[in-house]
Tab-separated table of C-alpha atoms in Angstrom:
chain	number	residue	atom	x	y	z
A	1288	MET	CA	-19.100	-9.976	-33.307
A	1289	LYS	CA	-17.404	-11.606	-36.314
A	1290	ARG	CA	-18.183	-10.759	-39.932
A	1291	GLY	CA	-15.931	-13.279	-41.591
A	1292	VAL	CA	-12.261	-14.098	-41.474
A	1293	SER	CA	-11.648	-12.763	-44.975
A	1294	THR	CA	-12.998	-9.322	-44.050
A	1295	VAL	CA	-10.782	-9.142	-40.959
A	1296	LEU	CA	-7.705	-10.175	-42.916
A	1297	THR	CA	-8.475	-7.652	-45.648
A	1298	LEU	CA	-8.793	-4.871	-43.070
A	1299	TRP	CA	-5.567	-5.972	-41.396
A	1300	VAL	CA	-3.643	-5.768	-44.685
A	1301	LEU	CA	-5.157	-2.400	-45.519
A	1302	LEU	CA	-4.447	-1.116	-42.024
A	1303	GLY	CA	-0.766	-1.764	-42.592
A	1304	ALA	CA	-0.924	0.635	-45.518
A	1305	ALA	CA	-2.969	3.179	-43.597
A	1306	THR	CA	-0.699	3.368	-40.565
A	1307	PRO	CA	2.990	3.439	-41.475
A	1308	SER	CA	5.095	1.965	-38.649
A	1309	ALA	CA	1.809	1.423	-36.751
A	1310	ALA	CA	1.265	5.174	-36.378
A	1311	PHE	CA	3.608	6.451	-33.721
A	1312	THR	CA	2.084	8.701	-31.119
A	1313	TYR	CA	4.088	11.411	-29.457
A	1314	VAL	CA	5.311	8.965	-26.778
A	1315	ASP	CA	4.021	5.462	-27.522
A	1316	GLN	CA	2.439	3.921	-30.587
A	1317	ALA	CA	-0.702	2.038	-31.568
A	1318	TYR	CA	-2.855	2.290	-28.423
A	1319	GLY	CA	-1.366	5.415	-26.921
A	1320	THR	CA	0.265	6.293	-23.650
A	1321	PRO	CA	-1.382	4.858	-20.494
A	1322	GLN	CA	-2.401	7.692	-18.187
A	1323	LEU	CA	-1.634	7.113	-14.487
A	1324	GLY	CA	-1.036	9.451	-11.566
A	1325	ILE	CA	-3.245	11.986	-13.320
A	1326	SER	CA	-4.132	14.311	-10.430
A	1327	PRO	CA	-2.194	17.598	-10.518
A	1328	ARG	CA	-0.587	16.654	-7.205
A	1329	SER	CA	0.541	13.243	-8.468
A	1330	ARG	CA	1.714	14.655	-11.796
A	1331	ALA	CA	3.996	17.063	-9.918
A	1332	MET	CA	5.305	14.146	-7.807
A	1333	GLY	CA	6.392	11.943	-10.696
A	1334	GLY	CA	2.979	10.313	-11.183
A	1335	ALA	CA	3.024	8.414	-7.878
A	1336	GLY	CA	-0.538	7.732	-6.749
A	1337	ALA	CA	-0.955	4.238	-5.284
A	1338	SER	CA	-0.749	5.486	-1.690
A	1339	LEU	CA	-1.521	9.198	-2.063
A	1340	GLY	CA	-4.995	10.516	-1.337
A	1341	ASN	CA	-6.001	12.313	-4.538
A	1342	GLY	CA	-9.778	12.327	-4.278
A	1343	ALA	CA	-11.618	11.117	-7.384
A	1344	TYR	CA	-8.338	10.688	-9.276
A	1345	SER	CA	-7.502	7.817	-6.912
A	1346	LEU	CA	-10.001	5.743	-8.918
A	1347	VAL	CA	-7.371	5.544	-11.660
A	1348	ASP	CA	-4.467	4.377	-9.474
A	1349	ASN	CA	-5.848	2.826	-6.283
A	1350	PRO	CA	-9.476	3.293	-5.172
A	1351	ALA	CA	-8.533	2.355	-1.584
A	1352	ALA	CA	-6.558	5.616	-1.383
A	1353	LEU	CA	-9.875	7.520	-1.539
A	1354	ALA	CA	-9.937	7.169	2.247
A	1355	PHE	CA	-6.533	8.888	2.567
A	1356	ASP	CA	-8.092	12.231	1.601
A	1357	PRO	CA	-11.398	12.518	3.502
A	1358	GLY	CA	-14.082	15.064	2.725
A	1359	SER	CA	-16.549	15.716	-0.091
A	1360	ARG	CA	-15.354	17.687	-3.091
A	1361	ILE	CA	-15.665	18.361	-6.816
A	1362	GLN	CA	-12.452	18.185	-8.847
A	1363	LEU	CA	-11.590	19.413	-12.345
A	1364	GLN	CA	-8.345	19.712	-14.263
A	1365	GLY	CA	-7.054	20.780	-17.647
A	1366	ASN	CA	-3.885	19.729	-19.464
A	1367	LEU	CA	-1.960	21.357	-22.275
A	1368	ALA	CA	1.027	19.613	-23.855
A	1369	ARG	CA	3.497	21.079	-26.341
A	1370	VAL	CA	5.062	18.243	-28.314
A	1371	THR	CA	8.056	18.402	-30.658
A	1372	GLU	CA	9.156	15.519	-32.887
A	1373	ASP	CA	12.278	15.798	-35.049
A	1374	ARG	CA	13.131	13.011	-37.494
A	1375	LEU	CA	16.767	12.934	-38.622
A	1376	VAL	CA	18.624	10.894	-41.254
A	1377	PRO	CA	22.338	10.743	-42.177
A	1378	LEU	CA	23.385	12.972	-45.073
A	1379	TYR	CA	26.297	11.950	-47.339
A	1380	ASP	CA	28.344	13.818	-49.949
A	1381	THR	CA	29.206	12.706	-53.493
A	1382	PHE	CA	32.125	10.632	-52.125
A	1383	ASP	CA	29.781	8.672	-49.818
A	1384	ALA	CA	31.276	10.374	-46.774
A	1385	PHE	CA	29.039	11.210	-43.839
A	1386	VAL	CA	28.334	14.946	-43.571
A	1387	ALA	CA	25.744	15.459	-40.819
A	1388	MET	CA	22.384	14.368	-39.476
A	1389	SER	CA	19.714	16.138	-41.487
A	1390	ALA	CA	16.087	16.693	-40.513
A	1391	VAL	CA	13.481	15.179	-42.827
A	1392	ALA	CA	10.575	16.309	-40.615
A	1393	VAL	CA	10.122	18.798	-37.784
A	1394	ASN	CA	6.705	18.871	-36.123
A	1395	ASP	CA	5.406	20.988	-33.243
A	1396	ASN	CA	1.880	20.337	-31.993
A	1397	ASN	CA	-0.350	21.134	-29.038
A	1398	TYR	CA	-2.651	18.638	-27.304
A	1399	ALA	CA	-5.238	19.523	-24.649
A	1400	ASN	CA	-7.786	17.642	-22.572
A	1401	LEU	CA	-10.106	17.980	-19.559
A	1402	SER	CA	-11.088	15.494	-16.853
A	1403	GLY	CA	-12.557	15.433	-13.380
A	1404	GLY	CA	-14.826	13.804	-10.844
A	1405	ALA	CA	-16.467	14.075	-7.461
A	1406	VAL	CA	-16.048	12.479	-4.035
A	1407	PHE	CA	-18.689	12.125	-1.323
A	1408	GLU	CA	-17.885	11.097	2.242
A	1409	LEU	CA	-20.454	9.294	4.375
A	1410	LYS	CA	-19.676	11.011	7.659
A	1411	GLN	CA	-21.003	8.344	10.014
A	1412	SER	CA	-19.100	5.416	8.526
A	1413	GLY	CA	-16.167	7.122	6.790
A	1414	ILE	CA	-17.008	5.336	3.529
A	1415	MET	CA	-15.880	7.291	0.445
A	1416	LEU	CA	-17.933	7.207	-2.771
A	1417	SER	CA	-16.547	8.614	-6.004
A	1418	ALA	CA	-17.173	8.921	-9.738
A	1419	GLY	CA	-15.414	10.632	-12.620
A	1420	VAL	CA	-14.471	10.643	-16.294
A	1421	PHE	CA	-10.751	10.249	-16.967
A	1422	ASP	CA	-8.388	9.961	-19.923
A	1423	ARG	CA	-6.816	6.489	-19.864
A	1424	TYR	CA	-4.964	5.978	-23.187
A	1425	ASP	CA	-3.824	8.857	-25.401
A	1426	PRO	CA	-2.892	7.906	-29.009
A	1427	ARG	CA	-3.084	11.402	-30.509
A	1428	TYR	CA	-0.435	12.238	-33.077
A	1429	ASN	CA	0.129	14.759	-35.887
A	1430	TYR	CA	2.816	14.444	-38.527
A	1431	PHE	CA	3.710	16.352	-41.697
A	1432	ASP	CA	6.687	16.239	-44.045
A	1433	GLU	CA	7.682	17.338	-47.540
A	1434	ARG	CA	9.897	15.709	-50.139
A	1435	ARG	CA	11.772	18.062	-52.464
A	1436	SER	CA	13.878	17.684	-55.607
A	1437	THR	CA	16.666	19.732	-57.221
A	1438	ASP	CA	16.367	18.031	-60.624
A	1439	TYR	CA	14.007	20.503	-62.288
A	1440	PRO	CA	15.689	23.836	-63.187
A	1441	PRO	CA	15.045	26.677	-62.780
A	1442	ASN	CA	13.185	25.499	-59.640
A	1443	ARG	CA	15.944	23.804	-57.610
A	1444	ASP	CA	13.725	23.311	-54.565
A	1445	ARG	CA	10.547	21.769	-55.962
A	1446	VAL	CA	8.103	20.006	-53.640
A	1447	THR	CA	7.424	16.569	-55.101
A	1448	SER	CA	5.170	15.110	-52.393
A	1449	THR	CA	3.795	15.643	-48.892
A	1450	LEU	CA	2.736	13.204	-46.186
A	1451	THR	CA	0.200	14.073	-43.497
A	1452	ILE	CA	-0.772	11.736	-40.643
A	1453	VAL	CA	-3.452	12.655	-38.125
A	1454	GLU	CA	-4.325	10.367	-35.208
A	1455	GLU	CA	-7.295	11.636	-33.184
A	1456	GLY	CA	-9.419	10.430	-30.292
A	1457	MET	CA	-8.746	9.135	-26.806
A	1458	LEU	CA	-9.764	6.104	-24.774
A	1459	GLN	CA	-11.520	7.359	-21.656
A	1460	SER	CA	-13.195	5.702	-18.718
A	1461	LEU	CA	-16.268	6.479	-16.680
A	1462	SER	CA	-15.186	5.162	-13.298
A	1463	VAL	CA	-17.243	4.719	-10.142
A	1464	GLY	CA	-15.915	3.307	-6.906
A	1465	ALA	CA	-15.797	3.289	-3.134
A	1466	ALA	CA	-13.329	2.895	-0.263
A	1467	VAL	CA	-14.208	1.372	3.097
A	1468	PRO	CA	-11.987	1.987	6.166
A	1469	PHE	CA	-11.343	-0.616	8.861
A	1470	ALA	CA	-9.492	-0.747	12.183
A	1471	GLU	CA	-9.995	2.943	12.979
A	1472	HIS	CA	-8.908	4.056	9.500
A	1473	ARG	CA	-5.606	2.190	9.651
A	1474	PHE	CA	-6.627	-0.144	6.814
A	1475	GLU	CA	-8.719	0.581	3.694
A	1476	VAL	CA	-10.213	-1.539	0.936
A	1477	GLY	CA	-11.426	-0.047	-2.333
A	1478	ALA	CA	-12.935	-1.078	-5.645
A	1479	ALA	CA	-13.828	0.678	-8.892
A	1480	PHE	CA	-15.759	-0.198	-12.022
A	1481	ASN	CA	-14.334	1.313	-15.224
A	1482	TYR	CA	-16.415	1.666	-18.375
A	1483	TYR	CA	-14.027	2.384	-21.246
A	1484	PHE	CA	-15.152	4.199	-24.387
A	1485	GLY	CA	-13.591	6.090	-27.251
A	1486	THR	CA	-12.942	6.328	-30.978
A	1487	PHE	CA	-9.516	6.240	-32.628
A	1488	THR	CA	-9.300	7.880	-36.062
A	1489	ASN	CA	-6.178	7.552	-38.188
A	1490	GLN	CA	-6.002	9.396	-41.517
A	1491	VAL	CA	-3.054	9.345	-43.920
A	1492	ASP	CA	-2.826	11.693	-46.914
A	1493	THR	CA	-0.037	11.419	-49.473
A	1494	VAL	CA	-0.097	14.130	-52.156
A	1495	PHE	CA	2.140	14.066	-55.253
A	1496	TYR	CA	2.863	17.243	-57.277
A	1497	ASP	CA	3.764	17.705	-60.934
A	1498	VAL	CA	6.598	19.854	-62.317
A	1499	SER	CA	4.435	22.980	-62.191
A	1500	GLY	CA	3.730	22.456	-58.493
A	1501	ALA	CA	0.086	21.484	-58.957
A	1502	PRO	CA	-1.326	18.409	-57.132
A	1503	GLU	CA	-1.062	15.420	-59.449
A	1504	SER	CA	-2.599	12.719	-57.230
A	1505	ASN	CA	-3.783	12.254	-53.668
A	1506	ASP	CA	-3.752	8.912	-51.854
A	1507	GLN	CA	-6.082	9.180	-48.868
A	1508	GLU	CA	-6.719	6.403	-46.343
A	1509	LYS	CA	-8.747	6.534	-43.148
A	1510	LEU	CA	-9.168	3.983	-40.375
A	1511	VAL	CA	-11.781	4.475	-37.643
A	1512	ARG	CA	-11.998	2.209	-34.594
A	1513	SER	CA	-14.825	2.576	-32.073
A	1514	LEU	CA	-14.127	0.883	-28.739
A	1515	ASP	CA	-15.992	0.227	-25.535
A	1516	GLY	CA	-15.704	-2.242	-22.684
A	1517	MET	CA	-14.936	-2.501	-19.000
A	1518	SER	CA	-12.481	-3.416	-16.277
A	1519	PHE	CA	-12.391	-3.568	-12.480
A	1520	THR	CA	-9.801	-2.095	-10.142
A	1521	LEU	CA	-9.274	-3.549	-6.673
A	1522	GLY	CA	-7.044	-1.904	-4.094
A	1523	VAL	CA	-5.875	-2.003	-0.507
A	1524	ALA	CA	-4.096	0.641	1.541
A	1525	ALA	CA	-2.751	0.719	5.076
A	1526	HIS	CA	-1.172	3.107	7.565
A	1527	VAL	CA	1.648	0.894	8.799
A	1528	SER	CA	2.711	3.598	11.239
A	1529	GLU	CA	2.281	7.317	11.657
A	1530	ARG	CA	5.088	7.782	9.139
A	1531	ILE	CA	4.595	5.013	6.551
A	1532	SER	CA	1.600	4.235	4.345
A	1533	LEU	CA	1.365	1.483	1.746
A	1534	GLY	CA	-0.937	0.916	-1.222
A	1535	LEU	CA	-1.462	-1.872	-3.745
A	1536	ALA	CA	-3.874	-1.984	-6.693
A	1537	PHE	CA	-4.758	-4.447	-9.446
A	1538	GLU	CA	-6.743	-3.567	-12.570
A	1539	THR	CA	-8.153	-6.431	-14.599
A	1540	PRO	CA	-7.380	-6.418	-18.340
A	1541	PRO	CA	-9.781	-3.938	-19.996
A	1542	GLN	CA	-11.908	-6.120	-22.283
A	1543	LEU	CA	-13.122	-4.002	-25.193
A	1544	SER	CA	-15.251	-4.537	-28.261
A	1545	GLN	CA	-14.239	-2.667	-31.383
A	1546	ASP	CA	-15.785	-1.895	-34.739
A	1547	ALA	CA	-13.344	-0.820	-37.429
A	1548	THR	CA	-13.955	0.732	-40.845
A	1549	PHE	CA	-11.369	1.457	-43.508
A	1550	THR	CA	-11.981	3.900	-46.368
A	1551	SER	CA	-9.624	4.754	-49.202
A	1552	ASN	CA	-9.674	6.415	-52.596
A	1553	THR	CA	-7.276	3.788	-53.961
A	1554	SER	CA	-8.766	0.505	-52.688
A	1555	PRO	CA	-12.161	-0.930	-51.695
A	1556	ASP	CA	-13.684	0.024	-48.355
A	1557	SER	CA	-13.718	-2.609	-45.631
A	1558	SER	CA	-15.056	-3.157	-42.114
A	1559	ALA	CA	-14.663	-5.660	-39.307
A	1560	SER	CA	-15.412	-6.241	-35.637
A	1561	GLY	CA	-13.350	-7.952	-32.989
A	1562	ASP	CA	-12.292	-7.930	-29.365
A	1563	LEU	CA	-9.384	-6.023	-27.846
A	1564	ASP	CA	-7.943	-7.025	-24.467
A	1565	LEU	CA	-5.516	-4.451	-23.102
A	1566	PRO	CA	-2.970	-5.548	-20.483
A	1567	LEU	CA	-3.713	-5.777	-16.779
A	1568	ARG	CA	-2.018	-3.380	-14.366
A	1569	VAL	CA	-0.332	-3.973	-11.016
A	1570	GLN	CA	0.654	-0.862	-9.086
A	1571	GLY	CA	2.168	-0.620	-5.646
A	1572	GLY	CA	3.402	2.358	-3.703
A	1573	MET	CA	4.667	3.755	-0.437
A	1574	VAL	CA	4.465	7.134	1.287
A	1575	TYR	CA	6.934	8.188	3.980
A	1576	HIS	CA	6.570	11.170	6.311
A	1577	PRO	CA	9.937	11.908	7.953
A	1578	ARG	CA	10.171	13.404	11.431
A	1579	ASN	CA	10.725	17.115	10.858
A	1580	THR	CA	9.246	20.485	11.795
A	1581	LEU	CA	7.571	21.141	8.461
A	1582	GLN	CA	5.379	18.599	6.701
A	1583	THR	CA	7.227	16.590	4.046
A	1584	THR	CA	6.000	13.619	2.032
A	1585	PHE	CA	8.074	11.160	-0.001
A	1586	ALA	CA	6.087	8.963	-2.410
A	1587	ALA	CA	7.214	6.113	-4.652
A	1588	ASP	CA	5.331	3.751	-7.008
A	1589	ILE	CA	6.152	0.743	-9.163
A	1590	VAL	CA	3.842	-0.062	-12.106
A	1591	TYR	CA	3.824	-3.239	-14.211
A	1592	MET	CA	1.804	-3.840	-17.401
A	1593	PRO	CA	2.382	-7.058	-19.438
A	1594	TRP	CA	1.871	-5.658	-22.940
A	1595	SER	CA	3.039	-8.953	-24.446
A	1596	ASP	CA	-0.349	-10.385	-23.365
A	1597	LEU	CA	-2.327	-7.898	-25.466
A	1598	THR	CA	-4.945	-9.516	-27.721
A	1599	ASP	CA	-6.342	-7.656	-30.733
A	1600	GLN	CA	-8.572	-9.507	-33.205
A	1601	ILE	CA	-8.428	-6.623	-35.685
A	1602	VAL	CA	-4.628	-6.240	-35.715
A	1603	PRO	CA	-3.181	-9.543	-34.411
A	1604	ASP	CA	0.393	-10.645	-33.752
A	1605	GLN	CA	1.772	-7.380	-32.395
A	1606	ASN	CA	5.185	-7.614	-30.796
A	1607	PHE	CA	5.039	-5.468	-27.659
A	1608	GLU	CA	7.310	-5.462	-24.619
A	1609	ASP	CA	6.183	-5.787	-21.008
A	1610	ALA	CA	6.447	-2.359	-19.403
A	1611	TRP	CA	7.814	-1.356	-15.994
A	1612	GLN	CA	7.756	2.109	-14.492
A	1613	VAL	CA	9.218	3.650	-11.363
A	1614	ARG	CA	7.606	6.856	-10.113
A	1615	PHE	CA	8.723	8.894	-7.140
A	1616	GLY	CA	8.272	12.404	-5.816
A	1617	LEU	CA	8.554	14.773	-2.886
A	1618	GLU	CA	6.125	17.297	-1.446
A	1619	HIS	CA	7.197	19.887	1.112
A	1620	ILE	CA	4.804	22.248	2.903
A	1621	PHE	CA	6.389	25.622	3.598
A	1622	TYR	CA	5.579	28.054	6.416
A	1623	ASN	CA	2.907	29.789	4.345
A	1624	LYS	CA	1.089	26.462	3.756
A	1625	LEU	CA	2.246	26.472	0.148
A	1626	PRO	CA	3.217	22.948	-0.992
A	1627	GLY	CA	6.151	22.630	-3.371
A	1628	ARG	CA	6.590	19.373	-5.328
A	1629	ILE	CA	9.154	17.667	-7.533
A	1630	GLY	CA	9.294	14.176	-9.036
A	1631	PHE	CA	10.704	11.811	-11.613
A	1632	THR	CA	9.365	8.930	-13.712
A	1633	TYR	CA	11.428	6.287	-15.458
A	1634	GLY	CA	10.270	3.296	-17.494
A	1635	ASN	CA	10.540	1.438	-20.769
A	1636	SER	CA	8.327	1.898	-23.810
A	1637	TYR	CA	6.051	-1.030	-24.604
A	1638	ALA	CA	6.267	-0.253	-28.323
A	1639	LEU	CA	9.981	0.513	-28.780
A	1640	PRO	CA	12.195	-2.163	-27.176
A	1641	GLU	CA	15.317	0.015	-26.966
A	1642	ALA	CA	13.635	3.244	-25.844
A	1643	ASP	CA	13.333	4.449	-22.258
A	1644	ASN	CA	11.032	7.189	-21.023
A	1645	SER	CA	12.273	9.695	-18.435
A	1646	VAL	CA	10.050	12.500	-17.160
A	1647	PHE	CA	10.971	15.283	-14.726
A	1648	THR	CA	8.028	16.852	-12.889
A	1649	PHE	CA	7.434	19.819	-10.589
A	1650	GLY	CA	4.592	21.925	-9.215
A	1651	PHE	CA	2.918	23.628	-6.264
A	1652	GLY	CA	-0.491	24.089	-4.676
A	1653	TYR	CA	-2.494	26.795	-2.937
A	1654	LEU	CA	-5.407	26.481	-0.508
A	1655	THR	CA	-7.874	29.292	0.108
A	1656	GLY	CA	-11.106	28.539	1.947
A	1657	PRO	CA	-12.955	25.665	0.260
A	1658	PHE	CA	-10.876	26.007	-2.921
A	1659	ARG	CA	-7.590	24.292	-3.676
A	1660	ILE	CA	-5.560	25.154	-6.770
A	1661	ASP	CA	-2.743	22.919	-8.025
A	1662	LEU	CA	-0.258	23.469	-10.831
A	1663	ALA	CA	2.009	20.770	-12.268
A	1664	GLY	CA	4.620	20.741	-15.014
A	1665	GLU	CA	6.259	17.840	-16.869
A	1666	VAL	CA	9.341	17.829	-19.077
A	1667	PHE	CA	10.115	14.798	-21.258
A	1668	LYS	CA	12.832	14.087	-23.817
A	1669	ARG	CA	13.697	10.851	-25.623
A	1670	ASN	CA	15.939	9.765	-28.489
A	1671	SER	CA	15.088	6.573	-30.353
A	1672	PHE	CA	15.596	4.774	-33.649
A	1673	GLN	CA	12.396	4.132	-35.606
A	1674	GLU	CA	11.440	2.837	-39.008
A	1675	PRO	CA	10.813	5.678	-41.502
A	1676	LEU	CA	7.192	6.640	-41.951
A	1677	ARG	CA	7.928	6.334	-45.667
A	1678	PRO	CA	10.979	4.818	-47.399
A	1679	HIS	CA	13.979	7.050	-48.085
A	1680	ALA	CA	15.111	5.108	-51.159
A	1681	ALA	CA	13.395	7.625	-53.454
A	1682	ASP	CA	15.006	10.633	-51.726
A	1683	GLY	CA	18.230	10.348	-53.673
A	1684	PRO	CA	21.696	8.841	-53.202
A	1685	TYR	CA	22.750	11.255	-50.455
A	1686	ILE	CA	20.139	10.255	-47.867
A	1687	GLY	CA	20.684	7.256	-45.593
A	1688	THR	CA	18.160	4.451	-45.983
A	1689	GLY	CA	18.259	3.032	-42.433
A	1690	ASP	CA	16.153	3.915	-39.407
A	1691	ASP	CA	15.276	7.500	-38.547
A	1692	THR	CA	16.775	9.079	-35.448
A	1693	VAL	CA	13.710	10.449	-33.668
A	1694	GLN	CA	13.979	13.157	-31.000
A	1695	ASP	CA	10.790	13.567	-28.949
A	1696	SER	CA	10.297	16.299	-26.385
A	1697	ILE	CA	7.205	17.213	-24.386
A	1698	VAL	CA	6.349	20.071	-22.063
A	1699	ARG	CA	3.005	19.606	-20.300
A	1700	VAL	CA	1.193	21.914	-17.880
A	1701	THR	CA	-1.685	20.732	-15.681
A	1702	ILE	CA	-3.975	23.040	-13.715
A	1703	GLY	CA	-6.455	21.575	-11.235
A	1704	ALA	CA	-9.140	23.029	-8.996
A	1705	ASP	CA	-10.940	21.378	-6.058
A	1706	TYR	CA	-14.021	22.672	-4.290
A	1707	ALA	CA	-14.817	21.148	-0.892
A	1708	PHE	CA	-18.406	21.059	0.327
């Protein structure tokens, strides 16, 4: 597993050059955004999933909740996210007076992915078996900016350099699990085995241009990390009464092995191997069905992940914050059997101590014969202060040299289809 301390340290130093500010993703940085409440129904209800029956997607949140949605089915979903990141800096005039916040980079990108699974019910016993492939951590990120100069007449808007950052790959899991009901389906126990796999690729290109506008030099650095490992998820769920259901799940820290290679046209290539232990997860939730004529469901979850316990032998000594999230949503079934859903998620970022994440969600579903179609939407916006992806000292005397003001916004649409058999 180890190829020498010197090689690891060399890769660590080079990685700092390859990933400015640890390579921010469009929500979190470094290891990506943990994906929870990933069924279209849960996404529309704020991501709550610990005590909602979501078929195969329950393997991600609470495998015991498999028994809350009986029946055999195949489930697929697709996601498309439109992400906007604006980076702003203060602009000053020749008297050192503040003028306005000026954009140094504006990026719009699309990210898509597919996932799904299957559930099989053993009719005689009520035991639910399930398997699926799911996205678990999403570090994808695309960034581009230009630096210009007015010092070269007659061209008063000459491009002097460009920076391109591309973070690709996702950490997925192949999960298999089962739920066993007890006490006439009033109490359920579930377990899942998660095999994690994925490759993270980070490439940074910095191009410098001469006075004529031709490329003068190109600094290119690429870091590739291949990861695989496993974790276990244990869960319990109970129908406390005909109106209240509870769920609690615990996922052991995913223990991953990683092989990393660093290539550059300005420094020697390097490689190393080491372990990565992601944080454990504790997730609890409640569902409440009020007494009314039409069917209504209130769901709420609390999620805790101690990111300060993360261990990475390739990139040690990372200063992350423990993360809490609150997720809640409402589903109302109308007269035409059409469910309408709304929800909200609030939590802190593990990578940015002073940044909070707030997501508004909505959606609906439609059932026709053995098919069920669900649509979910998510809207996210966050302002934060982040270190520049490259120093502003060379941008001239009128650009502030402190942190960037970063405005992130996300619009995501999820479409899911279930086929019961």
